[in-house]
JSON list of C-alpha atoms in Angstrom, two decimals:
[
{"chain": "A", "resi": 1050, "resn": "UNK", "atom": "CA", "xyz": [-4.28, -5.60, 15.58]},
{"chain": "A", "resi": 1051, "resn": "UNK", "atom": "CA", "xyz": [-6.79, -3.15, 16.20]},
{"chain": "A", "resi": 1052, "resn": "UNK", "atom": "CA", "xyz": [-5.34, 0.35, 17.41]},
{"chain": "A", "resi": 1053, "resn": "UNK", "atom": "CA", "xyz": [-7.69, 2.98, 19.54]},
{"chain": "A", "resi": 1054, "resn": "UNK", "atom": "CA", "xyz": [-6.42, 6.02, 20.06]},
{"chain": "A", "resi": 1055, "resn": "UNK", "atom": "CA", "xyz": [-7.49, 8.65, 22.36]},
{"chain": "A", "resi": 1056, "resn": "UNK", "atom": "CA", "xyz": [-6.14, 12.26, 22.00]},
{"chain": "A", "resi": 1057, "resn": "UNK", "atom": "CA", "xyz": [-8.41, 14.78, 23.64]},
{"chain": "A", "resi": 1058, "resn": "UNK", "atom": "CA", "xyz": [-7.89, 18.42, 22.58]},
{"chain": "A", "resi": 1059, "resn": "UNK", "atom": "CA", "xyz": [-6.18, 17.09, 19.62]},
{"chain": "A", "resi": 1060, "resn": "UNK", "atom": "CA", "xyz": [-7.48, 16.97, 15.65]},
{"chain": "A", "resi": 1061, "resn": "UNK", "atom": "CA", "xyz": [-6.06, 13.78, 15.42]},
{"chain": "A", "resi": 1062, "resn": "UNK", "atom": "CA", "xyz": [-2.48, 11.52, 15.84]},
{"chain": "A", "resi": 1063, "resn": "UNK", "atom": "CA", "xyz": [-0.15, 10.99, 12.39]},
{"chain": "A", "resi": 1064, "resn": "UNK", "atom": "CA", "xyz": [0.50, 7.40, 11.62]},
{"chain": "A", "resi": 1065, "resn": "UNK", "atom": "CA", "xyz": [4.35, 8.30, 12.00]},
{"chain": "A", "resi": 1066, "resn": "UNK", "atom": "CA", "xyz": [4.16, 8.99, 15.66]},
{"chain": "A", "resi": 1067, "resn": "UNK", "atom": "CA", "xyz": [1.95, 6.05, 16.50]},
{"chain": "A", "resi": 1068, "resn": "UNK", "atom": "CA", "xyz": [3.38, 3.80, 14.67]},
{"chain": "A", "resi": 1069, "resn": "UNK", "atom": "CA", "xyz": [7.24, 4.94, 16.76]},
{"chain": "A", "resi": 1070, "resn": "UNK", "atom": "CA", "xyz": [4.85, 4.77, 20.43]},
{"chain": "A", "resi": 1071, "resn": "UNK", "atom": "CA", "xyz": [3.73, 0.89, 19.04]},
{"chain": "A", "resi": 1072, "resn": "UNK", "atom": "CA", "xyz": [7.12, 0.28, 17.77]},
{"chain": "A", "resi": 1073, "resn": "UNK", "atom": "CA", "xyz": [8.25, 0.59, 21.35]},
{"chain": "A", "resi": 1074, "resn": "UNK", "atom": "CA", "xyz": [5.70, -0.65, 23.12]},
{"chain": "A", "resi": 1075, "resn": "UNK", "atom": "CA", "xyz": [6.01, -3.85, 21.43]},
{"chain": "A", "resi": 1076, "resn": "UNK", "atom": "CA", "xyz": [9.97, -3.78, 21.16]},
{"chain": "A", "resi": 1077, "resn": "UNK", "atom": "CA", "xyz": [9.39, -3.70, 17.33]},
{"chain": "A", "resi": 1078, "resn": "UNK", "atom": "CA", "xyz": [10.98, -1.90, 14.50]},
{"chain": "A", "resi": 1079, "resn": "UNK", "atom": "CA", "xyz": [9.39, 1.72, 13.68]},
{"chain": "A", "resi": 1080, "resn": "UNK", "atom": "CA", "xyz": [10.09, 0.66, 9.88]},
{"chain": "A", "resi": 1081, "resn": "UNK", "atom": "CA", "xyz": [8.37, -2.72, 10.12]},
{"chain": "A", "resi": 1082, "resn": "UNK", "atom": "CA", "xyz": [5.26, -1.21, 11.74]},
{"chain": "A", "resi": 1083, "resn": "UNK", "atom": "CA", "xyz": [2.25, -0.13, 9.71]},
{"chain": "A", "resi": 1084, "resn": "UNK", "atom": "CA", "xyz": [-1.44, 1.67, 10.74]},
{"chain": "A", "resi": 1085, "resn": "UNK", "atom": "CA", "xyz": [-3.82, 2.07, 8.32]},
{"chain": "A", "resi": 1086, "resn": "UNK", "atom": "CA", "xyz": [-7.46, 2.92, 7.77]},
{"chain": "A", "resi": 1087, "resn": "UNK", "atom": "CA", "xyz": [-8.18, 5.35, 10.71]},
{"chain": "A", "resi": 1088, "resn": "UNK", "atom": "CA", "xyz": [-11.37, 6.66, 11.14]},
{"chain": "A", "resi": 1089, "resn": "UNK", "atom": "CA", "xyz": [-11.92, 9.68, 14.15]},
{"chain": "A", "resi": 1090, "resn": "UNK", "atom": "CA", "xyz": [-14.88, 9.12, 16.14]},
{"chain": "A", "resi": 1091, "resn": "UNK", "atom": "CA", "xyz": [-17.97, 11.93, 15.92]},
{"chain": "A", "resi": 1092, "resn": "UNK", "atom": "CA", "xyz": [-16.75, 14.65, 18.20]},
{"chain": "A", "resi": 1093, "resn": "UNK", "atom": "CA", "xyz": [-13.11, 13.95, 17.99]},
{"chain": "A", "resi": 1094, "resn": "UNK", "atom": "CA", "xyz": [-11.09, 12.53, 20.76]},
{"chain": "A", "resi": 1095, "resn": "UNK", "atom": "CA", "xyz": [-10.78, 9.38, 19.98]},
{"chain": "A", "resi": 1096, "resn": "UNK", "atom": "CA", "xyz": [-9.60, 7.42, 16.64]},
{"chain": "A", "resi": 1097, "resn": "UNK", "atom": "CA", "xyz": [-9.75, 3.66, 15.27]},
{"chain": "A", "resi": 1098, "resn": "UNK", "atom": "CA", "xyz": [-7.50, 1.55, 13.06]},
{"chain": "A", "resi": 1099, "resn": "UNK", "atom": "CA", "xyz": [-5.76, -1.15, 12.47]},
{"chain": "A", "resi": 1100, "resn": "UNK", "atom": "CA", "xyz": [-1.26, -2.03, 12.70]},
{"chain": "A", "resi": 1101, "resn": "UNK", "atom": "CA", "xyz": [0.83, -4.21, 11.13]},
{"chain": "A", "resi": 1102, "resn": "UNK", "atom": "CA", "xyz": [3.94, -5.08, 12.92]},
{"chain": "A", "resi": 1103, "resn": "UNK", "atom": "CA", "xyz": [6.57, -7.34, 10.61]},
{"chain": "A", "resi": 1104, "resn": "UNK", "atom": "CA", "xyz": [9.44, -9.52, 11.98]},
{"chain": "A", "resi": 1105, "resn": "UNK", "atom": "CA", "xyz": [11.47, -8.00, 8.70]},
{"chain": "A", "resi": 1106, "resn": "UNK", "atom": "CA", "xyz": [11.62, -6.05, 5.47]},
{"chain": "A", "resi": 1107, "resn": "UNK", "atom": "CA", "xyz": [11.37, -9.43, 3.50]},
{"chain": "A", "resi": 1108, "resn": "UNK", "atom": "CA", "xyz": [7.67, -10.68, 5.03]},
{"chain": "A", "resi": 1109, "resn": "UNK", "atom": "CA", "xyz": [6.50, -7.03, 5.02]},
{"chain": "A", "resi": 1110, "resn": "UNK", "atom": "CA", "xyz": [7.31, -6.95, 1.05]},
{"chain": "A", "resi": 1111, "resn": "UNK", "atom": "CA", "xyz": [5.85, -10.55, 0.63]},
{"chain": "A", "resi": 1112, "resn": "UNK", "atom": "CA", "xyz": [2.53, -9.55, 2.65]},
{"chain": "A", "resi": 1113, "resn": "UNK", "atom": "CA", "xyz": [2.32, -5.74, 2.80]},
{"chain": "A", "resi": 1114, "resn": "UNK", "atom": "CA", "xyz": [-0.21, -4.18, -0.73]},
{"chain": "A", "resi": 1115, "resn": "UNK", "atom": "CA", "xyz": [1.66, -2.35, -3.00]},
{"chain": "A", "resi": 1116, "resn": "UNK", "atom": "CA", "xyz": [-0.01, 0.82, -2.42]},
{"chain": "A", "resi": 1117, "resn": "UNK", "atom": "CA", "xyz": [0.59, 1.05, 1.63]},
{"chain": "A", "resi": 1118, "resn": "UNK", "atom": "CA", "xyz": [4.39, 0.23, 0.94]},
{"chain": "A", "resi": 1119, "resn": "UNK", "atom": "CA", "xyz": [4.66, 3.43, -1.63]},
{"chain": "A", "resi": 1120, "resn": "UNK", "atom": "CA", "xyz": [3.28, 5.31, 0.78]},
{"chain": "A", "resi": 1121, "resn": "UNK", "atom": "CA", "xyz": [5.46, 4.01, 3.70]},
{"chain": "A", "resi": 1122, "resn": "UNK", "atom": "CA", "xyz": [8.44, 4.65, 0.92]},
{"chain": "A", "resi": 1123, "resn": "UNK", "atom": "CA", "xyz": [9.90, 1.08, 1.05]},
{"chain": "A", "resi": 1124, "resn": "UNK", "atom": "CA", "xyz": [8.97, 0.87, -3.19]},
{"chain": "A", "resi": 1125, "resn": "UNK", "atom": "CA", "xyz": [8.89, 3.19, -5.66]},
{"chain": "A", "resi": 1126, "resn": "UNK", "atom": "CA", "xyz": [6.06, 3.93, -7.58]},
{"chain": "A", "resi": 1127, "resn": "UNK", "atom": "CA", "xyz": [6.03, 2.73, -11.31]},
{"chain": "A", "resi": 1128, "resn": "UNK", "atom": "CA", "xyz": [5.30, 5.14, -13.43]},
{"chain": "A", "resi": 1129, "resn": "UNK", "atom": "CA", "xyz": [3.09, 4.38, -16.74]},
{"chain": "A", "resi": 1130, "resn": "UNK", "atom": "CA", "xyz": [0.56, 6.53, -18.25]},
{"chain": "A", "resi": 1131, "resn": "UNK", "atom": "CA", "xyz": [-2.94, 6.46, -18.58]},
{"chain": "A", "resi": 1132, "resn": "UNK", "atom": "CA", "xyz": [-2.91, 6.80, -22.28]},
{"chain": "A", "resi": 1133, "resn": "UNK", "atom": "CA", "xyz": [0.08, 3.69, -22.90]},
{"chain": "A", "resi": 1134, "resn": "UNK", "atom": "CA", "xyz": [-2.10, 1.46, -20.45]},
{"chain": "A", "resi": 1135, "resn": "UNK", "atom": "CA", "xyz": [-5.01, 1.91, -22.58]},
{"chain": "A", "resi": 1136, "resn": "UNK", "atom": "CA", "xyz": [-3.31, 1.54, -25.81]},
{"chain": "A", "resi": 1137, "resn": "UNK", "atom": "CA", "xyz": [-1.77, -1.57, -24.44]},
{"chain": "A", "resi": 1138, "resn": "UNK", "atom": "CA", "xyz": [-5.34, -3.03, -23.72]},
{"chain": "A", "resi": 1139, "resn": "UNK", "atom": "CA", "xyz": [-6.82, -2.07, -26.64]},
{"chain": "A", "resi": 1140, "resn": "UNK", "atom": "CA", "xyz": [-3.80, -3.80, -28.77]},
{"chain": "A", "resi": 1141, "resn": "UNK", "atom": "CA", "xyz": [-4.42, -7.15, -27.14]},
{"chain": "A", "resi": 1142, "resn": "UNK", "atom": "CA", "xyz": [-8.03, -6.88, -27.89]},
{"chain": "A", "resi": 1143, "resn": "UNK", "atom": "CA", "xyz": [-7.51, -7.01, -31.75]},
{"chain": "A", "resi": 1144, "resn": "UNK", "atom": "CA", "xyz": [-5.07, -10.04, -31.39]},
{"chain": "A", "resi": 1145, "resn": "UNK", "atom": "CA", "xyz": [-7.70, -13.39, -31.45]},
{"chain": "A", "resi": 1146, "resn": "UNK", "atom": "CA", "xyz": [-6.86, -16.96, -30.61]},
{"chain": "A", "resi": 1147, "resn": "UNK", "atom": "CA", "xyz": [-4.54, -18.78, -29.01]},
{"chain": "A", "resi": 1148, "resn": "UNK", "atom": "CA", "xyz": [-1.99, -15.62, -29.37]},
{"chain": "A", "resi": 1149, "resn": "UNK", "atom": "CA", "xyz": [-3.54, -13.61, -27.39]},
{"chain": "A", "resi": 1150, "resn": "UNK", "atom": "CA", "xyz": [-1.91, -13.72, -24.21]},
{"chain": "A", "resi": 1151, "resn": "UNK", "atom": "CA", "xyz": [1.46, -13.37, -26.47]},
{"chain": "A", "resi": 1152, "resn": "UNK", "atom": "CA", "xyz": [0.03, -9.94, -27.84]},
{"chain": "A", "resi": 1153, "resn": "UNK", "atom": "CA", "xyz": [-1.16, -8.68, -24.61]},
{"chain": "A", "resi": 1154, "resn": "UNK", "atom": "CA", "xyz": [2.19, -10.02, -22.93]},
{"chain": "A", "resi": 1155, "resn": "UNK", "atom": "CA", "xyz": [3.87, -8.07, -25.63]},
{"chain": "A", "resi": 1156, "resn": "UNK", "atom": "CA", "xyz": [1.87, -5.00, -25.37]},
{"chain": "A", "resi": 1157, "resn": "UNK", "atom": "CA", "xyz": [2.36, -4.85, -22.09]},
{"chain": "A", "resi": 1158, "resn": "UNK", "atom": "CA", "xyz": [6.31, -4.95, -22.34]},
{"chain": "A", "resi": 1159, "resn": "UNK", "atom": "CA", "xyz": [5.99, -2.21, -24.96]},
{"chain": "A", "resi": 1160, "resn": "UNK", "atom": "CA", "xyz": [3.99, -0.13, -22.64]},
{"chain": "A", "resi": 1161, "resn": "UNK", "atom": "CA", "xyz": [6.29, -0.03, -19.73]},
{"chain": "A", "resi": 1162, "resn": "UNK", "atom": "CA", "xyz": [9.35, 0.50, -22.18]},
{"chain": "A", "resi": 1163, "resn": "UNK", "atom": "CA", "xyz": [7.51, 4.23, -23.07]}
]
Protein backbone atom coordinates (compact mmCIF):
# COMPACT_ATOMS: atom_id res chain seq x y z
CA UNK A 1 0.00 0.00 0.00
CA UNK A 2 0.91 3.43 -0.42
CA UNK A 3 1.85 5.25 2.99
CA UNK A 4 1.61 9.36 3.31
CA UNK A 5 2.87 10.70 6.09
CA UNK A 6 2.46 14.06 7.46
CA UNK A 7 4.76 15.33 10.30
CA UNK A 8 4.87 19.09 10.46
CA UNK A 9 7.78 20.59 12.44
CA UNK A 10 9.44 17.35 12.03
CA UNK A 11 12.69 16.34 9.59
CA UNK A 12 11.06 13.32 8.91
CA UNK A 13 9.37 9.80 10.62
CA UNK A 14 11.88 6.46 10.95
CA UNK A 15 10.48 3.43 9.27
CA UNK A 16 10.60 1.72 12.86
CA UNK A 17 7.96 3.91 14.33
CA UNK A 18 5.66 3.82 11.34
CA UNK A 19 5.89 0.68 10.62
CA UNK A 20 4.72 -0.11 14.93
CA UNK A 21 1.64 2.93 14.26
CA UNK A 22 0.63 0.56 10.84
CA UNK A 23 1.27 -2.54 12.70
CA UNK A 24 -1.54 -1.46 14.97
CA UNK A 25 -3.65 0.16 12.95
CA UNK A 26 -4.05 -2.82 10.90
CA UNK A 27 -3.88 -5.41 13.90
CA UNK A 28 -0.65 -6.69 12.18
CA UNK A 29 2.67 -7.82 13.39
CA UNK A 30 5.41 -4.89 13.82
CA UNK A 31 7.95 -7.69 12.48
CA UNK A 32 5.88 -8.63 9.44
CA UNK A 33 5.45 -4.98 8.39
CA UNK A 34 7.79 -3.29 5.94
CA UNK A 35 8.03 0.64 4.41
CA UNK A 36 10.31 1.33 1.95
CA UNK A 37 11.30 3.94 -0.60
CA UNK A 38 10.26 7.24 1.15
CA UNK A 39 10.70 10.28 -0.47
CA UNK A 40 9.92 13.88 1.76
CA UNK A 41 8.02 16.29 -0.15
CA UNK A 42 9.84 19.92 -1.11
CA UNK A 43 9.46 21.88 2.07
CA UNK A 44 9.17 19.04 4.44
CA UNK A 45 6.04 18.09 6.20
CA UNK A 46 4.91 15.55 4.49
CA UNK A 47 6.55 12.09 3.20
CA UNK A 48 5.56 9.19 0.61
CA UNK A 49 6.17 5.45 0.46
CA UNK A 50 5.10 2.38 0.16
CA UNK A 51 4.33 -0.93 3.25
CA UNK A 52 4.36 -4.34 3.16
CA UNK A 53 2.33 -6.07 5.72
CA UNK A 54 2.92 -10.19 5.74
CA UNK A 55 0.50 -12.79 7.27
CA UNK A 56 4.03 -14.56 8.52
CA UNK A 57 7.79 -14.86 8.57
CA UNK A 58 7.53 -17.72 5.89
CA UNK A 59 5.63 -15.48 2.90
CA UNK A 60 7.72 -12.43 3.94
CA UNK A 61 11.03 -14.66 3.23
CA UNK A 62 9.38 -16.20 0.04
CA UNK A 63 8.34 -12.56 -1.29
CA UNK A 64 10.36 -9.95 0.63
CA UNK A 65 14.21 -8.93 -1.70
CA UNK A 66 17.07 -9.97 -0.06
CA UNK A 67 18.41 -6.65 0.53
CA UNK A 68 15.18 -5.09 2.51
CA UNK A 69 15.21 -8.32 4.77
CA UNK A 70 19.13 -7.61 5.81
CA UNK A 71 18.22 -4.48 6.58
CA UNK A 72 15.03 -5.39 8.56
CA UNK A 73 17.63 -8.11 10.26
CA UNK A 74 15.49 -11.23 9.52
CA UNK A 75 18.90 -12.66 7.24
CA UNK A 76 22.25 -12.24 7.56
CA UNK A 77 24.30 -10.83 5.10
CA UNK A 78 26.71 -13.23 3.16
CA UNK A 79 29.83 -12.18 3.16
CA UNK A 80 32.19 -12.73 -0.09
CA UNK A 81 34.70 -10.44 -1.43
CA UNK A 82 35.00 -8.41 -4.28
CA UNK A 83 38.25 -9.86 -5.35
CA UNK A 84 36.96 -14.00 -4.91
CA UNK A 85 33.72 -12.94 -6.94
CA UNK A 86 35.79 -11.76 -9.68
CA UNK A 87 38.23 -14.50 -9.68
CA UNK A 88 35.31 -16.84 -9.68
CA UNK A 89 33.97 -15.17 -12.97
CA UNK A 90 36.95 -14.93 -14.61
CA UNK A 91 37.68 -18.88 -13.92
CA UNK A 92 34.46 -19.88 -15.63
CA UNK A 93 35.31 -17.75 -18.53
CA UNK A 94 38.41 -19.88 -19.53
CA UNK A 95 36.36 -23.18 -19.14
CA UNK A 96 34.59 -23.66 -22.97
CA UNK A 97 31.87 -26.08 -23.94
CA UNK A 98 29.48 -27.99 -22.58
CA UNK A 99 31.50 -27.77 -19.04
CA UNK A 100 31.02 -24.64 -18.48
CA UNK A 101 28.29 -24.33 -16.19
CA UNK A 102 30.29 -27.25 -14.18
CA UNK A 103 33.39 -24.78 -13.92
CA UNK A 104 31.45 -21.79 -13.06
CA UNK A 105 29.24 -24.02 -10.61
CA UNK A 106 32.53 -25.05 -9.20
CA UNK A 107 34.08 -21.73 -9.01
CA UNK A 108 31.44 -20.48 -7.43
CA UNK A 109 31.52 -23.17 -4.51
CA UNK A 110 35.23 -22.40 -4.21
CA UNK A 111 34.51 -18.78 -3.84
CA UNK A 112 32.13 -18.88 -1.01
CA UNK A 113 34.38 -21.58 0.79
CA UNK A 114 37.25 -18.45 1.06
Amino acid sequence: MIVDVIHPGRANVSKSELGDLIANMYKGDAKLTVMFGFRTKFGGGKSTGFCLIYDNEESMIKFEPKHRMVKKGVVTKKETSRKAMKEAKNKGKKVRGTGASIAKHKAKRAAMNE
